[in-house]
Tab-separated table of C-alpha atoms in Angstrom:
chain	number	residue	atom	x	y	z
A	1	MET	CA	-38.008	71.994	35.456
A	2	SER	CA	-36.092	72.755	32.267
A	3	THR	CA	-32.314	72.703	32.413
A	4	GLU	CA	-31.918	74.768	29.254
A	5	LEU	CA	-31.593	78.534	28.989
A	6	SER	CA	-31.650	80.757	25.938
A	7	SER	CA	-28.463	82.527	24.960
A	8	ALA	CA	-29.008	85.481	22.670
A	9	PRO	CA	-26.277	85.840	20.027
A	10	ALA	CA	-25.678	89.199	18.363
A	11	ARG	CA	-27.604	88.017	15.306
A	12	GLY	CA	-30.063	85.286	14.495
A	13	ARG	CA	-32.381	83.296	16.707
A	14	PRO	CA	-31.601	82.740	20.386
A	15	ARG	CA	-30.003	79.386	21.097
A	16	CYS	CA	-30.411	77.273	24.203
A	17	PHE	CA	-27.672	75.763	26.314
A	18	ASN	CA	-27.991	72.907	28.721
A	19	LEU	CA	-27.195	73.853	32.312
A	20	GLU	CA	-25.923	70.390	33.229
A	21	GLU	CA	-23.577	70.315	30.251
A	22	ALA	CA	-22.434	73.854	31.012
A	23	LEU	CA	-21.564	72.814	34.575
A	24	ASP	CA	-19.677	69.767	33.321
A	25	ARG	CA	-17.623	71.840	30.887
A	26	SER	CA	-16.945	74.439	33.559
A	27	LEU	CA	-15.924	71.665	35.949
A	28	LEU	CA	-13.344	70.333	33.497
A	29	LEU	CA	-11.835	73.787	33.011
A	30	PHE	CA	-11.618	74.517	36.741
A	31	TRP	CA	-10.223	71.022	37.318
A	32	ALA	CA	-7.519	71.463	34.690
A	33	LYS	CA	-6.532	75.065	35.451
A	34	GLY	CA	-7.779	75.890	38.942
A	35	PHE	CA	-10.046	78.704	40.083
A	36	GLN	CA	-7.461	81.471	39.791
A	37	ASN	CA	-6.307	80.577	36.278
A	38	THR	CA	-9.736	80.023	34.724
A	39	SER	CA	-11.514	83.038	33.257
A	40	LEU	CA	-15.197	83.496	32.508
A	41	ASP	CA	-14.193	84.222	28.912
A	42	GLU	CA	-12.705	80.709	28.675
A	43	ILE	CA	-15.764	79.162	30.275
A	44	ALA	CA	-18.130	81.052	27.973
A	45	GLU	CA	-16.144	79.863	24.966
A	46	ALA	CA	-16.132	76.246	26.190
A	47	VAL	CA	-19.871	76.330	26.855
A	48	GLY	CA	-20.584	78.165	23.610
A	49	VAL	CA	-22.453	81.152	25.043
A	50	LYS	CA	-21.895	84.822	25.765
A	51	LYS	CA	-20.760	85.916	29.225
A	52	PRO	CA	-24.078	87.631	30.059
A	53	SER	CA	-25.784	84.251	29.627
A	54	LEU	CA	-23.335	82.689	32.092
A	55	TYR	CA	-24.011	85.444	34.620
A	56	ALA	CA	-27.750	85.008	34.176
A	57	ALA	CA	-27.523	81.251	34.754
A	58	PHE	CA	-24.852	80.960	37.453
A	59	GLY	CA	-23.838	84.391	38.740
A	60	ASP	CA	-20.175	85.393	38.958
A	61	LYS	CA	-17.152	83.092	38.774
A	62	GLU	CA	-17.189	82.391	42.508
A	63	MET	CA	-20.843	81.351	42.429
A	64	LEU	CA	-20.212	79.152	39.393
A	65	PHE	CA	-17.276	77.483	41.142
A	66	ARG	CA	-19.507	76.739	44.141
A	67	LYS	CA	-21.986	74.972	41.867
A	68	VAL	CA	-19.135	73.083	40.216
A	69	LEU	CA	-17.835	71.974	43.629
A	70	GLN	CA	-21.282	70.709	44.594
A	71	ARG	CA	-21.465	68.761	41.358
A	72	TYR	CA	-17.957	67.389	41.799
A	73	SER	CA	-18.598	66.385	45.410
A	74	ALA	CA	-21.467	64.201	44.239
A	75	LYS	CA	-19.017	62.405	41.955
A	76	LEU	CA	-16.687	61.740	44.914
A	77	SER	CA	-19.172	59.510	46.680
A	78	GLU	CA	-17.822	56.160	45.423
A	79	PRO	CA	-14.689	56.021	47.630
A	80	ILE	CA	-16.768	57.156	50.630
A	81	GLN	CA	-19.417	54.519	49.908
A	82	ALA	CA	-16.691	51.869	49.805
A	83	LEU	CA	-16.029	52.511	53.484
A	84	ASP	CA	-19.294	50.787	54.399
A	85	ARG	CA	-19.109	48.107	51.738
A	86	TYR	CA	-16.717	45.873	53.658
A	87	ASP	CA	-17.053	44.420	57.147
A	88	ASP	CA	-13.295	44.440	57.683
A	89	VAL	CA	-11.992	47.963	58.236
A	90	ARG	CA	-8.679	47.247	56.514
A	91	GLU	CA	-10.452	46.047	53.396
A	92	ALA	CA	-12.658	49.137	53.539
A	93	ILE	CA	-9.731	51.552	53.768
A	94	ASP	CA	-7.836	49.614	51.093
A	95	ALA	CA	-10.811	50.019	48.734
A	96	PHE	CA	-11.161	53.683	49.711
A	97	ILE	CA	-7.552	54.404	48.731
A	98	GLU	CA	-7.700	52.252	45.595
A	99	LEU	CA	-10.829	53.989	44.314
A	100	GLY	CA	-9.253	57.368	44.997
A	101	ILE	CA	-6.197	56.413	42.946
A	102	ALA	CA	-8.311	54.978	40.142
A	103	GLY	CA	-10.552	58.044	40.025
A	104	GLY	CA	-7.607	60.415	39.800
A	105	CYS	CA	-5.995	58.393	37.012
A	106	SER	CA	-9.153	57.802	34.956
A	107	GLN	CA	-9.251	58.841	31.326
A	108	GLY	CA	-11.641	61.502	30.057
A	109	HIS	CA	-10.924	64.203	32.643
A	110	PRO	CA	-7.918	66.037	34.115
A	111	ARG	CA	-5.686	64.014	36.422
A	112	GLY	CA	-5.885	64.356	40.172
A	113	CYS	CA	-8.699	65.752	42.307
A	114	LEU	CA	-10.405	69.130	41.922
A	115	LEU	CA	-11.144	69.364	45.653
A	116	ALA	CA	-7.579	68.480	46.694
A	117	SER	CA	-6.146	71.046	44.267
A	118	ALA	CA	-8.582	73.722	45.455
A	119	PHE	CA	-7.782	72.931	49.104
A	120	ALA	CA	-4.063	73.292	48.390
A	121	ASP	CA	-4.757	76.724	46.854
A	122	SER	CA	-7.277	77.803	49.503
A	123	THR	CA	-5.155	80.707	50.779
A	124	LEU	CA	-5.377	82.235	47.282
A	125	LEU	CA	-9.157	81.951	47.067
A	126	PRO	CA	-11.926	84.302	48.250
A	127	PRO	CA	-12.395	83.669	52.004
A	128	ASN	CA	-15.979	82.409	51.769
A	129	LEU	CA	-15.043	79.998	49.009
A	130	ALA	CA	-12.047	78.754	50.989
A	131	LYS	CA	-14.362	78.087	53.958
A	132	GLU	CA	-16.680	75.995	51.799
A	133	ILE	CA	-13.769	73.954	50.472
A	134	THR	CA	-12.488	73.384	54.011
A	135	ALA	CA	-15.990	72.285	55.043
A	136	LEU	CA	-16.040	69.681	52.257
A	137	VAL	CA	-12.653	68.356	53.376
A	138	ASN	CA	-13.910	68.211	56.969
A	139	GLU	CA	-16.918	66.192	55.797
A	140	ALA	CA	-14.529	63.670	54.254
A	141	ASP	CA	-12.558	63.537	57.529
A	142	GLN	CA	-15.777	62.836	59.412
A	143	ALA	CA	-16.878	60.091	57.019
A	144	VAL	CA	-13.604	58.219	57.501
A	145	ALA	CA	-13.680	58.826	61.266
A	146	ARG	CA	-17.197	57.337	61.474
A	147	ARG	CA	-15.983	54.174	59.758
A	148	LEU	CA	-13.025	53.901	62.105
A	149	LYS	CA	-15.289	54.404	65.140
A	150	LYS	CA	-17.452	51.550	63.903
A	151	ALA	CA	-14.338	49.382	63.694
A	152	VAL	CA	-13.556	50.284	67.314
A	153	ARG	CA	-17.083	49.294	68.373
A	154	ASP	CA	-16.754	46.029	66.442
A	155	GLY	CA	-13.474	45.203	68.179
A	156	GLN	CA	-11.375	45.477	65.003
A	157	LEU	CA	-9.417	48.420	66.416
A	158	PRO	CA	-8.326	49.153	70.014
A	159	ALA	CA	-10.661	51.119	72.270
A	160	ASP	CA	-8.119	53.964	72.513
A	161	PHE	CA	-7.575	54.159	68.737
A	162	ASP	CA	-7.269	57.767	67.502
A	163	THR	CA	-10.104	57.777	64.971
A	164	LYS	CA	-10.068	61.523	64.270
A	165	GLY	CA	-6.316	61.798	63.855
A	166	THR	CA	-6.141	58.713	61.650
A	167	ALA	CA	-9.030	59.967	59.521
A	168	LYS	CA	-7.216	63.254	58.927
A	169	PHE	CA	-4.046	61.335	58.092
A	170	LEU	CA	-5.855	59.194	55.516
A	171	ILE	CA	-7.577	62.170	53.867
A	172	THR	CA	-4.253	64.020	53.783
A	173	LEU	CA	-2.718	60.947	52.154
A	174	MET	CA	-5.473	60.976	49.533
A	175	HIS	CA	-4.800	64.641	48.793
A	176	GLY	CA	-1.098	63.926	48.440
A	177	ILE	CA	-1.869	61.049	46.094
A	178	ALA	CA	-4.092	63.364	44.034
A	179	LEU	CA	-1.286	65.915	43.691
A	180	ARG	CA	1.157	63.190	42.639
A	181	VAL	CA	-1.375	61.925	40.103
A	182	ARG	CA	-1.672	65.462	38.748
A	183	ALA	CA	2.108	65.621	38.436
A	184	GLY	CA	2.056	62.466	36.298
A	185	GLU	CA	3.040	59.718	38.742
A	186	SER	CA	1.954	56.242	37.672
A	187	ARG	CA	-0.859	54.259	39.252
A	188	ALA	CA	1.592	51.467	40.095
A	189	ALA	CA	3.821	53.865	42.040
A	190	LEU	CA	0.854	55.301	43.897
A	191	ARG	CA	-0.405	51.874	44.907
A	192	ARG	CA	2.828	51.313	46.806
A	193	MET	CA	1.546	53.809	49.373
A	194	LYS	CA	-1.367	51.606	50.373
A	195	LYS	CA	0.608	49.091	52.413
A	196	PRO	CA	2.309	51.700	54.648
A	197	ALA	CA	-1.031	53.499	55.044
A	198	LEU	CA	-2.793	50.327	56.169
A	199	ARG	CA	-0.163	49.776	58.868
A	200	CYS	CA	-1.766	52.605	60.837
A	201	LEU	CA	-4.732	50.259	61.367
A	202	GLN	CA	-2.677	47.545	63.041
């Protein structure tokens, strides 16, 4: 299936734009400015097409943001995958936090985390969109909770360990880290949070 659509300029031959590239450029704009502060005019300019072509390809701004979130969520898989990469739960959570910090500080895209920023602004978003963002955060909670439950089964954590509460704490920590990254805090300063966070696994 082709990922290119024709955009018809006022004059001249129609030009094609790549849907994947359009999503990536839209993602960067939403990541940098947030849903509320990003206009379809800005997205159309960044993609290099007219607004009717955007509507034809993605629908309205809310529908486009949903597609961007799906694309971004796929990029978030590395920290989650790290949870199962280590036998020791403390090493797994350490890697999970470290990869989250590294991802937020990486060059080539806005600082922080698109999902964390959107979750923080969820009361300002359309209700259905806010529900989808909350669902994505809940999925992250559940992924961490599953890893902690495995550690309980393996005898690395006590039988009465609060896996759900600790998972929510760790995801909330990651969101806080993302907001600090966005505000310009250094990677070295953020790494200092790992040791206190890992104490909850003792």
